[in-house]
Amino acid sequence: MHDRLLPRLGAALLVASLAGPCLALDARIEGIEGDPAENLEVYLADLDASAYGRERLEAEVRRLSLEALRVYGYYEPRLRLRFDDPESPTEVTLVVEPGEPVRIESLDFRLAGEAAEDPPFGEAIAAYPQAEGDILRHAPFDALRSRLAGLALERGYFDWRFTERRLEVRPWAHSARLSLALDSGPRHRFGDIRFRGHHIETDRLEALAPFEEGEPYLARRIATFNQRLGQTEWFASVSVRPRLDDDMRRLALPASPRGFLSALDARGDATSPAAPRLTVEALTAAASVQASPMPRVPIEVTVTPADRHQFELGLGFATDVGPRARFAWHQPWVNRFGHGLEHDLYVSDPEQRLSGRYEMPLENPLRDSYRLQYGLRHKDNEDTRTLEATTEIGRRWTFDNGWEQLVYLRGTFEDFTQAAESNQVVLLYPGVRWSRTRSRQPTFPTWGDRQRFTLQYSSELWGSSAEFVRFDGDTQWIRMLGDANRFIGRVGLGTIVTDDFADVPPSLRFFTGGDNSVRGYAYESLSPRDENGELIGGEQRLVASVEAQRRLTGKWWLAGFVDVGDAFTDWWPQDLNTGAGLGIRWISPVGPIRFDVAHPFDHEDAFRLHFAIGPEF
C-alpha cells in the first residue's frame, strides 16, 4: 500500500507546484455610484482572470455585472469593458449606463391564520422600507420574506407556509409587482415538559421554566429555560428543544406474541391477528371529528449531571497581601433536591481563612434558598491579631430588578488583640444585606454598577458581648465615553453606633487604605490610633475614588486616579487622606492586570506601588 501511496503524493505535490497563482481581477467602476457600484465591486472581487480566455472572461464579467445591477432595479444597463492587458488582464474598467430603472407598481402583502392578529407580523409588514413608485430593490423583499418565516418559527406557527411569493418584474414596462402571502395556521402552545437524564427532582426543574403549559409558544423562552438550567450548575450539559414528532402519533400497539393455547392449536384456526391492536387513545382520536384548535408541542429536556466534586486552585499576588493562594472544593449537588456544598481555603501572609457554605434551594432554585455557613479566620496585620470563628444561617431572595436580599443570624467568637487591648467576645446578631451587580463584558466591563449595603444589630439582651448597630455600604460605577475613554467612580460609607466599642472585634471595625481603598497607603493602615501610635480601628468610614482611563492601543490602557478616605471616630474627619497617581491596564485572558503608582499627599516624597489582577467587580 505504501508503494502505491508515495507516487500519488509525489504527483499531487508536482501538480500543486506547477499551478499558477490565482489572481483576482481588479475592477474600476465608472458611470454609476453608491450601493450599485459597491455591489458591482463585490460581485467581481473573486473573479480569477487567469481561469478564462479573453472572450469567456468578458462574458463572465458581463453576466456578473448584470446580476449585480438587477438587485438594485437596473435591468437594462449598457456596459462597456476595457481590460488593461488583452492577453493577461489584471484590471477591468467597467463603464455603466444604467438606463431607466424598474419601479414598484404594486405591493401586496397579506396574512392569514392566527398570525393576522399577532402584532409582530403586522409590524414587520408595516416596516417595509419601500413604497409604490420607488426604484425596485430585491434585498427588502428577501428580508421581509425571511423575517416572516423567522417570526413563524419563533412564535410557534409550525404549520406555516407562503401561499403566494412572487416578485414579478416587467423590464419592458420598467415596473415590478411584489406579492407575498403567509398562511400561518394555528399557533402552537407549550405542552408538557419531559426530562431525560436528570438526577434532580422534576418539580425543582419545572420551577425554572419561564412558561406554563398551554401558553403560546415563544422560542426565546426555550432559550431562557436552557440558560436557567445551566445556571444551577447541576448539569454538565443541557439541551432544551420542542418535540414536533409527538408520541401521540404512535396510536397502535405491536402484535402480541402467541400464547400457550394458540401454540397447541394443530389446525391453525386460533392464530393471532397480523394487524396491531388499537389503543384507547387511538379509538378516542378516531371518534373525534375535529382537531384541537390549539395544538401543543411537548418540550424535551436532555441533561447530563455535572461532576459531583469539582476542585479549583488559584495563585496570585497583590500589593496588599503579597503572594496568595486559594483552594476550593465545590459540590454543585449532593442530593436529588439540588442542595450544594462548597469549602474554600485562602492563604496569604496577613490572613488565612477556611470557610464553607451549604445551600438549600427552595421553590425557585435560582432565586430562593436557605444558607448555612461556617468560617475560621486568623489575621495578623499591622496592629491587629485575631482568631475568629463564625456560623450563620440565612435566607436569600433574588428579585426581578436584580437585587438580592439576604437575611441572616450570625454567631461569632473572636479572640483578638488590637493595639494594646486584648479581648474575647461572643456575638449573636441578626443582619440583612442588599446587593446588586450589573455589567456588560464581565472580564473588562464597558458599563456596569455594583451596590452592597449591610445592616447589623447586636444586643446584650440575648447574650452578645456588645450592643451595637452597624451599617456598611459601597457603590461603584463604570461608564464609557466613546470607544477609548472609560470612567470609574466609587463611594463607601460605614458607621457603628455603640457604647461598647472596646467589645466590638476588629472584624467589625473600620480600616482603610490599600489597592481597593485609598491607594498610596498600605493595606488597612488608616484608622484612629492610640497614644502609642498604634491602630485601633474606626467607628466610621468614608472612601471615594474617581478614575479615568484612556485606551493607548489594543488592550493597553492608561489610567489616572484620585482616592480620598479615612476611618475615624468622630463624624466627620478633620482631614481626609488623599492619594493620586497613574497606572497601566492590560486586558489579559484572565482579566485586567492593574499596575498603579500612587502618591500619598501627607507624605511629600512617598510613592507606593499597587498591583492587582482581576476586574473591578
XYZ file of C-alpha atoms in Angstrom:
617
model
C 0.000 0.000 0.000
C 2.835 2.395 0.855
C 4.409 1.706 -2.552
C 1.265 2.993 -4.277
C 0.643 5.910 -1.909
C 4.050 7.591 -2.212
C 3.960 8.054 -6.027
C 0.472 9.545 -5.770
C 1.584 12.039 -3.142
C 4.562 12.977 -5.270
C 2.375 13.588 -8.314
C -0.012 15.726 -6.288
C 2.850 17.859 -4.989
C 4.233 18.278 -8.520
C 0.867 19.448 -9.867
C 0.479 21.869 -6.957
C 3.957 23.305 -7.562
C 3.283 23.837 -11.268
C -0.108 25.512 -10.730
C -0.031 29.271 -11.164
C -1.251 31.705 -8.542
C -4.929 32.708 -8.510
C -5.124 36.461 -9.106
C -8.404 38.297 -8.585
C -9.450 40.789 -11.271
C -9.471 44.390 -10.057
C -12.462 46.423 -11.204
C -12.879 50.169 -11.727
C -16.478 51.355 -11.978
C -17.497 54.461 -13.920
C -20.907 55.947 -14.701
C -22.645 54.800 -11.529
C -22.037 55.416 -7.830
C -23.277 54.432 -4.409
C -24.612 50.999 -3.470
C -24.941 49.684 -7.056
C -21.265 50.477 -7.731
C -20.171 48.850 -4.466
C -22.235 45.776 -5.275
C -20.548 45.537 -8.679
C -17.148 45.531 -6.980
C -18.260 42.785 -4.601
C -19.555 40.595 -7.421
C -16.311 40.937 -9.409
C -13.933 40.735 -6.448
C -13.348 36.957 -6.594
C -13.185 36.609 -10.368
C -9.946 34.855 -11.356
C -8.943 36.220 -14.780
C -6.344 33.507 -15.341
C -9.077 30.832 -15.427
C -10.745 32.269 -18.561
C -9.926 33.052 -22.134
C -10.407 36.583 -23.494
C -13.964 36.167 -24.805
C -15.059 33.945 -21.940
C -13.728 36.453 -19.397
C -15.652 39.321 -20.977
C -18.846 37.249 -20.982
C -18.380 36.343 -17.318
C -17.807 39.982 -16.353
C -20.985 40.997 -18.198
C -23.019 38.190 -16.580
C -21.897 39.069 -13.067
C -22.404 42.785 -13.685
C -25.974 42.301 -14.873
C -26.753 40.204 -11.769
C -25.235 42.844 -9.504
C -27.276 45.670 -11.079
C -30.600 43.839 -11.192
C -30.883 43.645 -7.416
C -30.888 47.475 -7.450
C -33.571 47.725 -10.135
C -31.390 48.241 -13.229
C -32.459 45.542 -15.693
C -31.391 47.159 -18.996
C -27.956 48.689 -18.437
C -25.374 49.243 -21.148
C -21.876 48.067 -20.321
C -18.523 48.920 -21.900
C -15.451 46.964 -20.810
C -11.767 47.883 -21.096
C -9.061 45.455 -19.971
C -5.592 46.743 -19.126
C -3.960 43.830 -20.994
C -5.865 41.838 -23.652
C -3.648 38.772 -23.139
C -3.214 38.680 -19.329
C -5.670 41.165 -17.837
C -5.412 42.111 -14.162
C -7.819 45.079 -14.206
C -11.057 45.892 -15.945
C -12.666 49.318 -16.338
C -16.423 48.970 -16.442
C -18.360 51.942 -17.844
C -22.045 51.644 -16.902
C -25.027 53.398 -18.453
C -27.692 52.197 -16.011
C -30.702 53.149 -18.104
C -34.199 53.622 -16.746
C -34.713 51.697 -13.502
C -37.578 49.356 -12.692
C -40.035 50.899 -10.250
C -42.542 49.262 -7.908
C -46.025 49.291 -9.439
C -47.857 47.466 -6.632
C -47.214 45.957 -3.198
C -49.500 43.189 -1.943
C -48.606 41.688 1.440
C -51.219 39.537 3.213
C -51.519 37.462 6.376
C -53.869 34.564 7.093
C -54.279 32.324 10.109
C -53.672 33.367 13.704
C -50.656 35.453 12.649
C -53.072 38.008 11.195
C -53.881 39.007 14.785
C -50.321 38.690 16.098
C -48.780 42.219 16.259
C -45.135 41.391 15.329
C -46.221 40.149 11.883
C -48.157 43.295 11.131
C -45.284 45.418 12.411
C -42.842 43.620 10.105
C -45.027 44.390 7.086
C -45.629 47.979 8.188
C -41.872 48.496 8.477
C -41.263 47.558 4.826
C -38.919 50.343 3.659
C -40.222 50.784 0.097
C -43.434 52.150 -1.346
C -45.124 52.152 -4.735
C -43.141 54.288 -7.175
C -39.763 53.577 -5.564
C -36.900 52.034 -7.510
C -37.041 48.275 -7.004
C -34.508 46.717 -4.670
C -34.515 42.981 -4.112
C -32.991 42.978 -0.633
C -36.008 44.390 1.293
C -38.347 41.813 -0.262
C -35.987 38.967 0.619
C -35.573 40.398 4.128
C -39.339 40.585 4.673
C -39.777 37.032 3.495
C -37.045 35.837 5.864
C -38.460 37.938 8.711
C -41.954 36.484 8.372
C -40.584 32.954 8.180
C -38.410 33.584 11.231
C -41.336 35.019 13.198
C -43.436 31.988 12.341
C -40.844 29.624 13.813
C -40.040 31.865 16.774
C -43.688 32.245 17.752
C -44.884 28.677 17.300
C -46.581 28.662 13.889
C -45.076 25.355 12.876
C -47.612 24.728 10.084
C -46.863 28.000 8.294
C -46.464 28.325 4.520
C -46.312 31.020 1.861
C -49.421 30.744 -0.287
C -48.000 33.368 -2.620
C -44.442 34.555 -3.039
C -43.827 36.495 -6.201
C -41.557 39.263 -7.372
C -42.806 39.933 -10.907
C -40.535 42.181 -12.941
C -41.530 43.583 -16.344
C -38.371 45.202 -17.708
C -40.044 46.408 -20.896
C -42.515 48.413 -18.792
C -39.937 49.272 -16.159
C -42.303 48.072 -13.447
C -42.489 45.370 -10.792
C -45.271 43.789 -8.754
C -44.467 42.350 -5.354
C -46.787 39.814 -3.725
C -46.287 37.892 -0.506
C -48.975 35.959 1.362
C -48.354 33.965 4.551
C -50.799 31.443 5.959
C -49.549 30.781 9.479
C -52.071 28.175 10.540
C -52.768 27.865 14.270
C -50.236 28.926 16.874
C -48.855 26.059 18.938
C -48.933 26.150 22.727
C -46.402 24.840 25.184
C -47.085 21.227 26.081
C -45.770 19.197 28.972
C -42.061 19.125 29.852
C -40.262 15.794 29.563
C -36.888 15.330 31.238
C -34.239 12.812 30.267
C -31.046 12.004 32.149
C -31.880 14.150 35.162
C -30.795 13.398 38.738
C -32.693 16.284 40.374
C -36.379 16.177 41.336
C -38.507 17.273 38.393
C -40.534 19.773 40.429
C -37.288 21.697 41.094
C -36.541 21.741 37.365
C -40.072 22.628 36.273
C -39.992 25.631 38.608
C -37.271 27.111 36.384
C -39.458 27.078 33.267
C -40.430 30.631 32.167
C -43.740 29.358 30.748
C -46.818 27.404 31.769
C -48.369 24.533 29.877
C -50.934 25.933 27.446
C -49.242 29.318 26.973
C -48.472 30.441 23.385
C -45.112 29.127 22.207
C -42.191 31.552 22.122
C -38.705 30.404 21.142
C -36.843 32.810 23.410
C -38.476 31.194 26.423
C -36.887 27.923 25.383
C -33.511 29.706 25.395
C -34.274 31.229 28.811
C -35.177 27.806 30.200
C -31.933 26.387 28.831
C -29.949 29.234 30.417
C -31.615 28.859 33.798
C -30.944 25.141 33.940
C -27.285 25.832 33.161
C -27.048 28.487 35.882
C -27.951 25.953 38.564
C -24.552 24.258 37.990
C -26.278 20.904 38.426
C -25.584 19.775 34.869
C -22.575 19.309 32.619
C -24.740 19.786 29.521
C -28.284 20.979 28.872
C -30.433 20.693 25.747
C -33.970 22.104 25.634
C -35.947 21.711 22.417
C -39.548 21.395 21.230
C -40.702 17.976 20.028
C -42.801 18.275 16.902
C -42.932 14.479 16.387
C -45.423 13.968 19.207
C -45.649 10.466 20.693
C -49.426 10.610 20.163
C -48.779 9.708 16.536
C -47.973 6.205 17.712
C -51.576 5.106 18.228
C -51.121 1.336 17.813
C -49.549 -1.427 19.875
C -47.307 -4.076 18.311
C -48.779 -7.555 17.637
C -48.961 -9.773 20.708
C -46.905 -12.997 20.795
C -48.763 -16.332 20.669
C -49.950 -17.676 23.975
C -49.898 -21.290 25.216
C -53.337 -22.170 23.831
C -52.518 -20.849 20.374
C -49.369 -22.946 20.274
C -51.437 -26.173 20.832
C -53.894 -25.457 18.000
C -52.829 -28.000 15.375
C -55.378 -26.789 12.805
C -54.135 -23.225 12.924
C -57.566 -21.702 13.414
C -56.565 -19.771 16.529
C -53.804 -17.658 15.004
C -53.308 -14.136 16.316
C -54.347 -11.295 14.037
C -51.471 -9.904 11.990
C -52.610 -6.276 12.350
C -51.742 -4.379 15.527
C -54.440 -3.783 18.116
C -55.776 -0.250 18.627
C -55.188 1.516 21.907
C -57.743 3.550 23.832
C -56.038 6.711 22.603
C -56.467 5.578 19.015
C -60.167 4.900 19.458
C -60.605 8.290 21.119
C -58.794 10.013 18.280
C -60.853 8.165 15.674
C -64.046 9.229 17.394
C -63.005 12.875 17.285
C -64.184 14.615 14.129
C -62.393 17.884 14.787
C -58.702 18.538 15.513
C -57.723 20.505 18.578
C -57.893 24.253 17.797
C -54.764 24.869 19.880
C -52.095 22.275 19.098
C -49.470 21.753 21.776
C -45.799 20.984 21.431
C -44.053 18.992 24.185
C -40.718 20.312 25.442
C -37.922 17.783 25.741
C -35.090 18.496 28.173
C -31.990 16.321 27.973
C -29.321 16.818 30.633
C -26.186 15.133 31.927
C -25.182 15.514 35.582
C -22.287 17.772 36.466
C -19.301 16.318 38.257
C -20.230 15.867 41.865
C -16.820 17.018 43.112
C -15.086 19.996 41.496
C -11.752 21.439 42.605
C -10.091 24.778 41.907
C -6.601 26.011 42.715
C -5.608 29.661 42.317
C -2.341 31.517 42.829
C -1.926 35.272 42.762
C -0.217 38.352 44.037
C -1.436 41.722 45.302
C 0.419 44.582 46.901
C -1.890 44.496 49.928
C -1.258 40.887 50.921
C 1.686 39.721 48.798
C 1.561 36.152 47.401
C -1.740 34.397 47.950
C -3.243 31.003 47.243
C -6.773 29.657 47.156
C -8.105 26.103 47.097
C -11.823 25.477 46.575
C -13.831 22.260 46.750
C -17.250 22.670 45.181
C -20.107 20.151 45.184
C -22.849 21.636 42.972
C -25.272 18.912 44.058
C -25.201 16.469 46.953
C -28.714 15.008 46.702
C -31.785 14.828 44.456
C -33.095 18.114 45.847
C -30.170 20.063 44.386
C -28.514 21.032 47.660
C -24.947 22.286 47.188
C -21.858 22.370 49.368
C -18.574 24.237 48.992
C -15.413 24.750 51.015
C -12.818 27.481 50.454
C -9.290 27.734 51.834
C -7.452 31.057 51.419
C -3.849 31.655 52.489
C -1.798 34.869 52.426
C 0.814 36.374 54.708
C -1.522 38.570 56.799
C -4.625 36.376 56.648
C -5.651 32.725 56.487
C -9.241 31.546 56.403
C -11.326 28.425 55.893
C -14.995 28.864 55.026
C -17.865 26.777 53.767
C -21.488 27.063 52.718
C -24.375 24.621 52.459
C -27.058 25.848 50.039
C -30.635 24.543 50.137
C -32.628 25.772 47.117
C -36.337 26.377 47.607
C -39.216 26.517 45.120
C -37.272 28.649 42.629
C -33.668 27.380 42.902
C -32.087 30.434 41.269
C -33.993 32.980 43.354
C -34.707 31.498 46.765
C -32.630 29.407 49.144
C -31.532 28.807 52.695
C -27.837 29.028 53.541
C -25.775 27.514 56.335
C -22.255 28.946 56.567
C -19.190 28.494 58.715
C -15.841 30.257 58.851
C -12.487 30.138 60.627
C -10.088 33.057 60.191
C -6.684 34.062 61.510
C -5.328 37.542 60.799
C -2.073 39.247 61.751
C -1.740 42.614 60.048
C -0.326 45.917 61.310
C -1.587 46.181 64.917
C -4.358 43.580 64.523
C -4.110 39.951 65.649
C -7.307 37.961 65.722
C -8.679 34.441 65.660
C -12.315 34.252 64.634
C -14.939 31.505 64.292
C -18.403 32.152 62.831
C -21.567 30.255 61.973
C -24.518 31.664 60.087
C -27.960 30.699 58.847
C -29.588 32.861 56.202
C -32.471 33.175 53.782
C -31.807 34.561 50.297
C -34.219 36.183 47.832
C -33.451 37.467 44.317
C -35.937 39.958 42.888
C -36.943 40.759 39.298
C -34.991 44.043 39.375
C -31.722 42.178 40.029
C -31.410 42.992 43.728
C -30.517 40.184 46.110
C -31.612 40.228 49.743
C -30.020 38.064 52.431
C -31.457 37.966 55.952
C -29.259 36.069 58.391
C -28.447 35.278 62.001
C -24.722 35.080 62.755
C -22.855 33.791 65.767
C -19.198 34.831 66.258
C -16.452 34.019 68.726
C -13.373 36.236 68.355
C -10.157 36.235 70.365
C -8.279 39.397 69.405
C -5.569 41.866 70.239
C -5.980 45.329 68.776
C -3.078 47.639 69.595
C -2.667 47.359 73.393
C -6.137 45.876 74.023
C -6.863 42.141 74.209
C -10.335 40.650 74.487
C -12.534 37.654 73.826
C -16.094 38.263 72.690
C -19.117 36.194 71.788
C -21.629 37.884 69.490
C -25.033 36.794 68.269
C -26.588 39.245 65.882
C -29.070 39.371 63.000
C -28.305 41.195 59.802
C -29.661 41.994 56.369
C -27.700 42.613 53.190
C -28.883 44.047 49.885
C -26.656 43.739 46.816
C -26.810 44.059 43.053
C -24.214 43.746 40.312
C -24.821 44.621 36.663
C -22.183 44.622 33.947
C -21.525 44.202 30.260
C -18.465 42.204 29.231
C -17.661 40.936 32.748
C -13.933 40.426 32.067
C -13.429 44.149 31.353
C -16.801 45.883 31.838
C -17.617 48.748 29.500
C -20.743 49.503 31.522
C -21.786 48.393 34.962
C -22.504 49.183 38.554
C -22.380 47.408 41.878
C -24.126 48.206 45.157
C -23.797 46.464 48.501
C -25.407 47.582 51.778
C -25.341 45.731 55.109
C -27.197 46.464 58.350
C -26.423 44.507 61.558
C -27.684 44.700 65.132
C -26.268 43.098 68.282
C -27.757 43.314 71.790
C -26.801 42.149 75.251
C -30.448 41.127 75.710
C -29.747 37.795 74.001
C -26.238 37.304 75.360
C -23.958 39.221 72.997
C -20.821 40.749 74.490
C -21.534 44.120 72.849
C -24.534 46.160 71.846
C -24.262 47.985 68.537
C -25.898 48.932 65.264
C -23.557 48.697 62.290
C -24.098 49.916 58.711
C -21.700 49.416 55.823
C -22.310 50.359 52.187
C -20.407 50.622 48.899
C -21.407 51.637 45.401
C -19.334 51.678 42.227
C -19.993 52.670 38.594
C -18.255 52.066 35.276
C -19.163 54.073 32.176
C -17.653 54.562 28.712
C -17.424 57.749 26.646
C -16.861 56.676 23.073
C -14.682 53.635 22.465
C -11.489 54.861 24.098
C -12.493 56.572 27.364
C -13.539 54.657 30.479
C -14.516 56.141 33.840
C -14.833 54.511 37.262
C -16.402 56.085 40.355
C -16.627 54.617 43.847
C -18.078 55.719 47.205
C -18.073 53.807 50.502
C -19.664 54.671 53.850
C -19.763 52.906 57.205
C -20.754 53.613 60.790
C -21.032 51.840 64.148
C -23.331 53.194 66.864
C -22.254 51.716 70.216
C -21.231 52.463 73.779
C -19.167 49.237 73.910
C -16.548 49.911 71.222
C -13.874 48.018 73.194
C -16.001 44.853 72.808
C -16.505 45.308 69.052
C -13.961 42.945 67.426
C -11.539 44.056 64.679
C -13.550 42.157 62.040
C -16.364 44.690 62.529
C -14.275 47.857 62.964
C -13.311 50.041 60.023
C -9.856 50.336 58.421
C -8.989 51.896 55.066
C -6.017 52.081 52.716
C -4.789 49.697 50.038
C -5.372 48.563 46.465
C -9.176 48.768 46.607
C -9.498 51.620 49.097
C -7.127 54.612 49.242
C -4.126 53.961 47.020
C -0.832 55.432 48.132
C -1.296 53.934 51.600
C -0.595 50.438 52.934
C -3.344 47.872 53.371
C -5.681 48.858 56.259
C -3.148 51.383 57.579
C -5.635 54.264 58.009
C -7.663 54.431 61.218
C -7.590 56.221 64.567
C -4.511 55.491 66.715
C -3.971 55.247 70.457
C -1.458 57.242 72.497
C 1.299 54.875 71.352
C 0.544 55.469 67.693
C -0.981 52.007 67.151
C -4.117 51.445 65.037
C -7.322 50.837 66.977
C -9.888 50.864 64.144
C -12.624 53.371 63.448
C -16.302 53.735 64.195
C -16.892 55.456 60.850
C -15.566 55.019 57.333
C -15.623 57.218 54.245
C -13.832 56.489 50.963
C -14.308 57.867 47.456
C -12.446 57.463 44.194
C -12.532 58.802 40.640
C -10.523 57.135 37.882
C -10.251 57.995 34.187
C -8.822 55.529 31.682
C -7.733 56.121 28.091
C -7.012 53.403 25.547
C -3.425 53.569 24.352
C -3.520 50.772 21.791
C -5.251 47.423 21.537
C -5.594 46.007 25.067
C -3.413 48.612 26.768
C -4.981 51.458 28.760
C -3.556 54.420 30.694
C -5.261 55.344 33.988
C -5.216 58.429 36.212
C -6.934 58.443 39.607
C -7.605 60.329 42.834
C -8.618 58.456 46.026
C -9.736 60.009 49.308
C -10.816 58.380 52.539
C -10.241 57.545 56.175
C -11.560 55.573 59.130
C -12.254 57.785 62.137
C -14.029 58.068 65.486
C -15.947 61.330 65.251
C -18.055 62.031 62.201
C -16.739 63.982 60.130
C -12.915 63.687 59.931
C -10.836 66.842 60.041
C -8.677 65.873 57.062
C -9.314 63.030 54.640
C -6.255 61.182 53.414
C -5.709 61.681 49.692
C -3.729 59.657 47.204
C -3.357 60.182 43.460
C -1.367 58.604 40.688
C -1.087 56.972 37.295
C -1.493 53.377 36.222
C -1.377 50.933 33.348
C -4.097 48.393 32.495
C -3.596 45.349 30.294
C -6.617 43.208 29.411
C -5.252 39.679 29.766
C -7.201 36.462 29.068
C -7.779 36.056 32.825
C -8.922 39.639 33.357
C -7.278 43.059 33.509
C -3.868 43.372 35.154
C -3.603 46.677 37.047
C -0.350 48.381 37.934
C -0.502 51.748 39.723
C 1.996 54.240 41.123
C 0.289 56.345 43.814
C 1.462 59.321 45.864
C 0.005 59.974 49.352
C -0.387 63.717 49.827
C 0.510 63.690 53.519
C 3.968 62.266 52.719
C 5.761 64.676 50.431
C 8.331 62.308 48.940
C 6.492 58.981 49.285
C 5.276 56.742 46.454
C 3.640 53.341 46.637
C 3.186 50.640 44.010
C -0.124 48.798 43.689
C -0.556 45.629 41.646
C -3.691 43.516 41.228
C -5.267 41.063 38.781
C -8.961 40.834 38.008
C -11.910 43.080 37.084
C -13.077 45.912 39.306
C -16.155 43.861 40.288
